[in-house]
Amino acid sequence: GIQVEQSPPDLILQEGANSTLRCNFSDSVNNLQWFHQNPWGQLINLFYIPSGTKQNGRLSATTVATERYSLLYISSSQTTDSGVYFCAVRKGGSQGNLIFGKGTKLSVKP
Amino acid sequence: EAQVTQNPRYLITVTGKKLTVTCSQNMNHEYMSWYRQDPGLGLRQIYYSMNVEVTDKGDVPEGYKVSRKEKRNFPLILESPSPNQTSLYFCASRAGTSGRWSSYNEQFFGPGTRLTVL
């Protein structure tokens, strides 16, 4: 099946710093999403981005589908950005489920 | 507000005592599914449903049942829970089952249910 690899696995930042999280996937996909799992365990949708670039406030994401990777940029990080960031992909076809990477655990220190 | 809701959010139970975790979405989505999240194993799909009365097994279906009698509801049933089913459970939904447009493909998750089986 499709493999999803995220890097780095852990990241510690000072408040105000910028960061880039990477997601590599092993096959062409029909769907790619970024999620933030907050310390309470909730999965928050950040981006639906099977290709191209999107921005939402301090966060932006870029997916280069032909090269099978996606990047999540966090600028001017805040302590509330702490948590685990997951990339998830789905191959084409109606029955395909989302395959999650192992996540990047981000800790933002004040 | 468009959302996926789950109840209960937290549950502690004992081995063998049947339980149901409810899931409901108000977005008229066709596709619904259940995941469990475990340390070191990530999120894995338990069951999914492509529409009313259409359900199928995911990657880890053993010990679980589901039903889809109405489009908005997709309960997860543990007939005889065991300690290895202690986990964080998520219900999810998306609008349709094909196409690249976000309105069909983007998946939304409920807030999660923390289940402990003693």
Tab-separated table of N, CA, C and O in Angstrom, chain A residues 29-31 33 35 37-48 50-51 54 65 84 86 88 90-91 93-102, chain B residues 9-10 31 35 37 40-45 48 50 56 59 88 90 94 96-112 114:
chain	number	residue	atom	x	y	z
A	29	VAL	N	-1.795	10.362	-5.582
A	29	VAL	CA	-2.919	10.421	-4.645
A	29	VAL	C	-4.007	11.323	-5.180
A	29	VAL	O	-3.766	12.214	-5.998
A	30	ASN	N	-5.214	11.080	-4.685
A	30	ASN	CA	-6.381	11.862	-5.064
A	30	ASN	C	-6.716	12.907	-4.018
A	30	ASN	O	-7.523	13.793	-4.248
A	31	ASN	N	-6.145	12.750	-2.860
A	31	ASN	CA	-6.475	13.620	-1.739
A	31	ASN	C	-5.251	13.720	-0.846
A	31	ASN	O	-4.592	12.718	-0.583
A	33	GLN	N	-4.385	15.821	2.863
A	33	GLN	CA	-4.838	16.746	3.876
A	33	GLN	C	-3.786	16.875	4.965
A	33	GLN	O	-3.064	15.916	5.270
A	35	PHE	N	-3.522	17.896	9.052
A	35	PHE	CA	-4.304	18.031	10.267
A	35	PHE	C	-3.381	18.453	11.412
A	35	PHE	O	-2.200	18.117	11.438
A	37	GLN	N	-3.355	17.850	15.472
A	37	GLN	CA	-3.979	17.221	16.642
A	37	GLN	C	-3.547	18.005	17.871
A	37	GLN	O	-2.362	18.029	18.215
A	38	ASN	N	-4.506	18.648	18.496
A	38	ASN	CA	-4.181	19.503	19.628
A	38	ASN	C	-3.961	18.665	20.889
A	38	ASN	O	-4.183	17.439	20.882
A	39	PRO	N	-3.496	19.270	21.947
A	39	PRO	CA	-3.201	18.498	23.166
A	39	PRO	C	-4.415	17.787	23.749
A	39	PRO	O	-4.262	16.873	24.561
A	40	TRP	N	-5.609	18.153	23.390
A	40	TRP	CA	-6.817	17.477	23.838
A	40	TRP	C	-7.199	16.322	22.915
A	40	TRP	O	-8.202	15.666	23.142
A	41	GLY	N	-6.415	16.094	21.891
A	41	GLY	CA	-6.640	14.953	21.013
A	41	GLY	C	-7.477	15.217	19.787
A	41	GLY	O	-7.640	14.340	18.949
A	42	GLN	N	-8.017	16.400	19.651
A	42	GLN	CA	-8.887	16.702	18.513
A	42	GLN	C	-8.087	16.883	17.236
A	42	GLN	O	-7.012	17.481	17.249
A	43	LEU	N	-8.618	16.363	16.132
A	43	LEU	CA	-8.001	16.511	14.824
A	43	LEU	C	-8.644	17.691	14.103
A	43	LEU	O	-9.827	17.648	13.767
A	44	ILE	N	-7.838	18.688	13.865
A	44	ILE	CA	-8.329	19.907	13.248
A	44	ILE	C	-7.868	19.952	11.789
A	44	ILE	O	-6.678	19.797	11.502
A	45	ASN	N	-8.807	20.141	10.874
A	45	ASN	CA	-8.444	20.264	9.457
A	45	ASN	C	-7.663	21.553	9.220
A	45	ASN	O	-8.125	22.637	9.592
A	46	LEU	N	-6.512	21.430	8.597
A	46	LEU	CA	-5.739	22.613	8.237
A	46	LEU	C	-5.892	22.916	6.747
A	46	LEU	O	-6.259	24.021	6.375
A	47	PHE	N	-5.567	21.932	5.923
A	47	PHE	CA	-5.618	22.124	4.476
A	47	PHE	C	-6.053	20.840	3.780
A	47	PHE	O	-5.662	19.750	4.173
A	48	TYR	N	-6.871	21.038	2.748
A	48	TYR	CA	-7.085	20.007	1.734
A	48	TYR	C	-6.272	20.471	0.540
A	48	TYR	O	-6.578	21.526	-0.048
A	50	PRO	N	-4.405	18.527	-2.566
A	50	PRO	CA	-3.808	17.482	-3.402
A	50	PRO	C	-2.770	18.014	-4.378
A	50	PRO	O	-1.943	17.257	-4.893
A	51	SER	N	-2.810	19.333	-4.642
A	51	SER	CA	-1.782	19.965	-5.471
A	51	SER	C	-1.842	21.465	-5.245
A	51	SER	O	-2.852	21.989	-4.740
A	54	LYS	N	-1.706	26.764	-0.807
A	54	LYS	CA	-2.780	27.458	-0.110
A	54	LYS	C	-2.199	28.153	1.109
A	54	LYS	O	-1.183	27.716	1.666
A	65	ALA	N	2.572	17.379	-6.567
A	65	ALA	CA	2.066	16.023	-6.758
A	65	ALA	C	2.983	15.187	-7.641
A	65	ALA	O	3.153	13.983	-7.402
A	84	VAL	N	0.570	17.697	17.429
A	84	VAL	CA	1.093	16.808	16.388
A	84	VAL	C	0.447	17.165	15.061
A	84	VAL	O	-0.777	17.324	14.985
A	86	PHE	N	-0.294	15.998	11.282
A	86	PHE	CA	-0.396	14.807	10.448
A	86	PHE	C	-0.654	15.179	8.999
A	86	PHE	O	-1.444	16.084	8.703
A	88	ALA	N	-2.109	13.234	5.619
A	88	ALA	CA	-2.877	12.037	5.279
A	88	ALA	C	-3.215	12.072	3.795
A	88	ALA	O	-3.539	13.133	3.256
A	90	ARG	N	-4.991	9.896	0.239
A	90	ARG	CA	-5.928	8.872	-0.230
A	90	ARG	C	-5.733	8.680	-1.727
A	90	ARG	O	-5.658	9.660	-2.467
A	91	LYS	N	-5.645	7.426	-2.117
A	91	LYS	CA	-5.558	7.144	-3.544
A	91	LYS	C	-6.926	7.294	-4.178
A	91	LYS	O	-7.937	7.346	-3.498
A	93	GLY	N	-10.333	6.376	-6.245
A	93	GLY	CA	-11.253	5.273	-6.021
A	93	GLY	C	-12.151	5.581	-4.844
A	93	GLY	O	-11.722	6.162	-3.852
A	94	SER	N	-13.396	5.177	-4.931
A	94	SER	CA	-14.376	5.596	-3.933
A	94	SER	C	-14.167	4.955	-2.580
A	94	SER	O	-14.578	5.497	-1.569
A	95	GLN	N	-13.509	3.792	-2.531
A	95	GLN	CA	-13.413	3.091	-1.265
A	95	GLN	C	-12.147	3.417	-0.485
A	95	GLN	O	-12.006	3.000	0.649
A	96	GLY	N	-11.249	4.163	-1.099
A	96	GLY	CA	-9.973	4.387	-0.444
A	96	GLY	C	-10.121	5.151	0.857
A	96	GLY	O	-10.871	6.114	0.948
A	97	ASN	N	-9.389	4.706	1.862
A	97	ASN	CA	-9.412	5.431	3.121
A	97	ASN	C	-8.182	6.320	3.229
A	97	ASN	O	-7.214	6.158	2.485
A	98	LEU	N	-8.240	7.256	4.154
A	98	LEU	CA	-7.094	8.128	4.385
A	98	LEU	C	-5.979	7.332	5.059
A	98	LEU	O	-6.227	6.633	6.048
A	99	ILE	N	-4.776	7.450	4.518
A	99	ILE	CA	-3.598	6.837	5.115
A	99	ILE	C	-2.793	7.944	5.769
A	99	ILE	O	-2.394	8.913	5.095
A	100	PHE	N	-2.547	7.785	7.071
A	100	PHE	CA	-1.873	8.827	7.828
A	100	PHE	C	-0.385	8.547	7.960
A	100	PHE	O	0.035	7.391	8.102
A	101	GLY	N	0.405	9.631	7.948
A	101	GLY	CA	1.783	9.520	8.365
A	101	GLY	C	1.858	9.426	9.882
A	101	GLY	O	0.846	9.519	10.577
A	102	LYS	N	3.063	9.248	10.397
A	102	LYS	CA	3.236	9.114	11.847
A	102	LYS	C	3.229	10.450	12.563
A	102	LYS	O	3.199	10.498	13.795
B	9	ARG	N	-17.638	11.295	24.973
B	9	ARG	CA	-16.278	11.737	24.703
B	9	ARG	C	-15.270	10.920	25.517
B	9	ARG	O	-14.145	10.714	25.082
B	10	TYR	N	-15.683	10.480	26.662
B	10	TYR	CA	-14.830	9.656	27.524
B	10	TYR	C	-15.674	8.511	28.076
B	10	TYR	O	-16.824	8.713	28.435
B	31	TYR	N	-20.197	9.381	2.803
B	31	TYR	CA	-19.143	8.488	3.293
B	31	TYR	C	-18.858	8.786	4.753
B	31	TYR	O	-18.614	9.921	5.135
B	35	TYR	N	-12.096	5.349	12.904
B	35	TYR	CA	-10.671	5.106	13.056
B	35	TYR	C	-10.379	4.907	14.538
B	35	TYR	O	-11.089	5.419	15.394
B	37	GLN	N	-6.890	5.315	17.159
B	37	GLN	CA	-5.535	5.839	17.211
B	37	GLN	C	-4.823	5.263	18.421
B	37	GLN	O	-5.304	5.390	19.553
B	40	GLY	N	2.271	4.613	18.596
B	40	GLY	CA	3.156	3.782	17.792
B	40	GLY	C	2.515	3.143	16.585
B	40	GLY	O	3.212	2.655	15.690
B	41	LEU	N	1.191	3.137	16.538
B	41	LEU	CA	0.484	2.499	15.414
B	41	LEU	C	-0.268	3.513	14.563
B	41	LEU	O	-0.755	3.190	13.480
B	42	GLY	N	-0.408	4.724	15.063
B	42	GLY	CA	-1.063	5.771	14.293
B	42	GLY	C	-2.560	5.565	14.206
B	42	GLY	O	-3.173	4.880	15.020
B	43	LEU	N	-3.161	6.160	13.193
B	43	LEU	CA	-4.611	6.050	12.965
B	43	LEU	C	-4.872	4.945	11.959
B	43	LEU	O	-4.294	4.927	10.875
B	44	ARG	N	-5.798	4.070	12.329
B	44	ARG	CA	-6.146	2.944	11.464
B	44	ARG	C	-7.661	2.879	11.318
B	44	ARG	O	-8.397	3.058	12.280
B	45	GLN	N	-8.094	2.571	10.106
B	45	GLN	CA	-9.522	2.546	9.831
B	45	GLN	C	-10.143	1.239	10.315
B	45	GLN	O	-9.631	0.144	10.037
B	48	TYR	N	-16.001	1.384	7.360
B	48	TYR	CA	-16.475	2.544	6.635
B	48	TYR	C	-17.830	2.240	6.011
B	48	TYR	O	-18.243	1.081	5.901
B	50	MET	N	-20.243	3.657	2.645
B	50	MET	CA	-20.337	4.527	1.478
B	50	MET	C	-21.731	5.122	1.311
B	50	MET	O	-21.910	6.034	0.503
B	56	ASP	N	-18.505	-1.634	5.114
B	56	ASP	CA	-17.452	-2.592	4.789
B	56	ASP	C	-16.317	-2.452	5.780
B	56	ASP	O	-16.172	-1.421	6.452
B	59	ASP	N	-9.196	-1.672	8.031
B	59	ASP	CA	-7.973	-2.421	8.286
B	59	ASP	C	-8.002	-3.234	9.580
B	59	ASP	O	-7.316	-4.247	9.687
B	88	LEU	N	-8.180	5.676	21.417
B	88	LEU	CA	-8.858	6.915	21.065
B	88	LEU	C	-9.548	6.687	19.728
B	88	LEU	O	-8.887	6.345	18.735
B	90	PHE	N	-12.066	7.849	16.527
B	90	PHE	CA	-12.552	8.979	15.743
B	90	PHE	C	-13.551	8.516	14.705
B	90	PHE	O	-13.318	7.531	13.999
B	94	ARG	N	-17.036	12.372	4.797
B	94	ARG	CA	-16.759	13.239	3.650
B	94	ARG	C	-17.965	13.171	2.725
B	94	ARG	O	-18.737	12.229	2.772
B	96	GLY	N	-18.581	12.874	-0.715
B	96	GLY	CA	-18.848	11.898	-1.749
B	96	GLY	C	-17.759	10.870	-1.828
B	96	GLY	O	-16.909	10.760	-0.936
B	97	THR	N	-17.798	10.122	-2.863
B	97	THR	CA	-16.884	8.997	-2.960
B	97	THR	C	-16.024	9.055	-4.204
B	97	THR	O	-15.378	8.099	-4.547
B	98	SER	N	-16.011	10.178	-4.912
B	98	SER	CA	-15.144	10.251	-6.083
B	98	SER	C	-14.859	11.710	-6.399
B	98	SER	O	-15.477	12.609	-5.863
B	99	GLY	N	-13.916	11.936	-7.295
B	99	GLY	CA	-13.613	13.287	-7.736
B	99	GLY	C	-12.536	13.959	-6.902
B	99	GLY	O	-12.283	13.584	-5.770
B	100	ARG	N	-11.896	14.949	-7.473
B	100	ARG	CA	-10.782	15.625	-6.812
B	100	ARG	C	-11.209	16.919	-6.116
B	100	ARG	O	-10.473	17.520	-5.410
B	101	TRP	N	-12.460	17.358	-6.337
B	101	TRP	CA	-12.852	18.639	-5.767
B	101	TRP	C	-13.000	18.528	-4.270
B	101	TRP	O	-13.526	17.555	-3.744
B	102	SER	N	-12.596	19.559	-3.572
B	102	SER	CA	-12.534	19.485	-2.123
B	102	SER	C	-13.901	19.195	-1.509
B	102	SER	O	-13.994	18.560	-0.473
B	103	SER	N	-14.943	19.654	-2.146
B	103	SER	CA	-16.256	19.449	-1.556
B	103	SER	C	-16.592	17.970	-1.463
B	103	SER	O	-17.407	17.574	-0.649
B	104	TYR	N	-16.002	17.151	-2.299
B	104	TYR	CA	-16.262	15.717	-2.239
B	104	TYR	C	-15.211	14.963	-1.453
B	104	TYR	O	-15.488	13.934	-0.874
B	105	ASN	N	-14.000	15.470	-1.481
B	105	ASN	CA	-12.896	14.677	-0.972
B	105	ASN	C	-12.451	15.008	0.445
B	105	ASN	O	-11.848	14.194	1.116
B	106	GLU	N	-12.697	16.241	0.899
B	106	GLU	CA	-12.149	16.631	2.189
B	106	GLU	C	-12.857	15.870	3.310
B	106	GLU	O	-14.082	15.789	3.351
B	107	GLN	N	-12.057	15.299	4.195
B	107	GLN	CA	-12.597	14.474	5.277
B	107	GLN	C	-12.573	15.269	6.586
B	107	GLN	O	-11.606	15.959	6.885
B	108	PHE	N	-13.660	15.132	7.333
B	108	PHE	CA	-13.801	15.845	8.597
B	108	PHE	C	-13.912	14.829	9.727
B	108	PHE	O	-14.583	13.801	9.586
B	109	PHE	N	-13.298	15.151	10.848
B	109	PHE	CA	-13.265	14.229	11.971
B	109	PHE	C	-14.059	14.760	13.163
B	109	PHE	O	-14.127	15.979	13.388
B	110	GLY	N	-14.638	13.836	13.893
B	110	GLY	CA	-15.275	14.169	15.151
B	110	GLY	C	-14.234	14.453	16.211
B	110	GLY	O	-13.035	14.293	15.984
B	111	PRO	N	-14.665	14.829	17.413
B	111	PRO	CA	-13.736	15.248	18.472
B	111	PRO	C	-13.001	14.096	19.147
B	111	PRO	O	-12.065	14.332	19.908
B	112	GLY	N	-13.419	12.873	18.889
B	112	GLY	CA	-12.751	11.719	19.484
B	112	GLY	C	-13.455	11.208	20.730
B	112	GLY	O	-14.108	11.967	21.454
B	114	ARG	N	-12.371	8.790	24.012
B	114	ARG	CA	-11.325	8.044	24.731
B	114	ARG	C	-11.977	6.901	25.486
B	114	ARG	O	-12.747	7.129	26.413
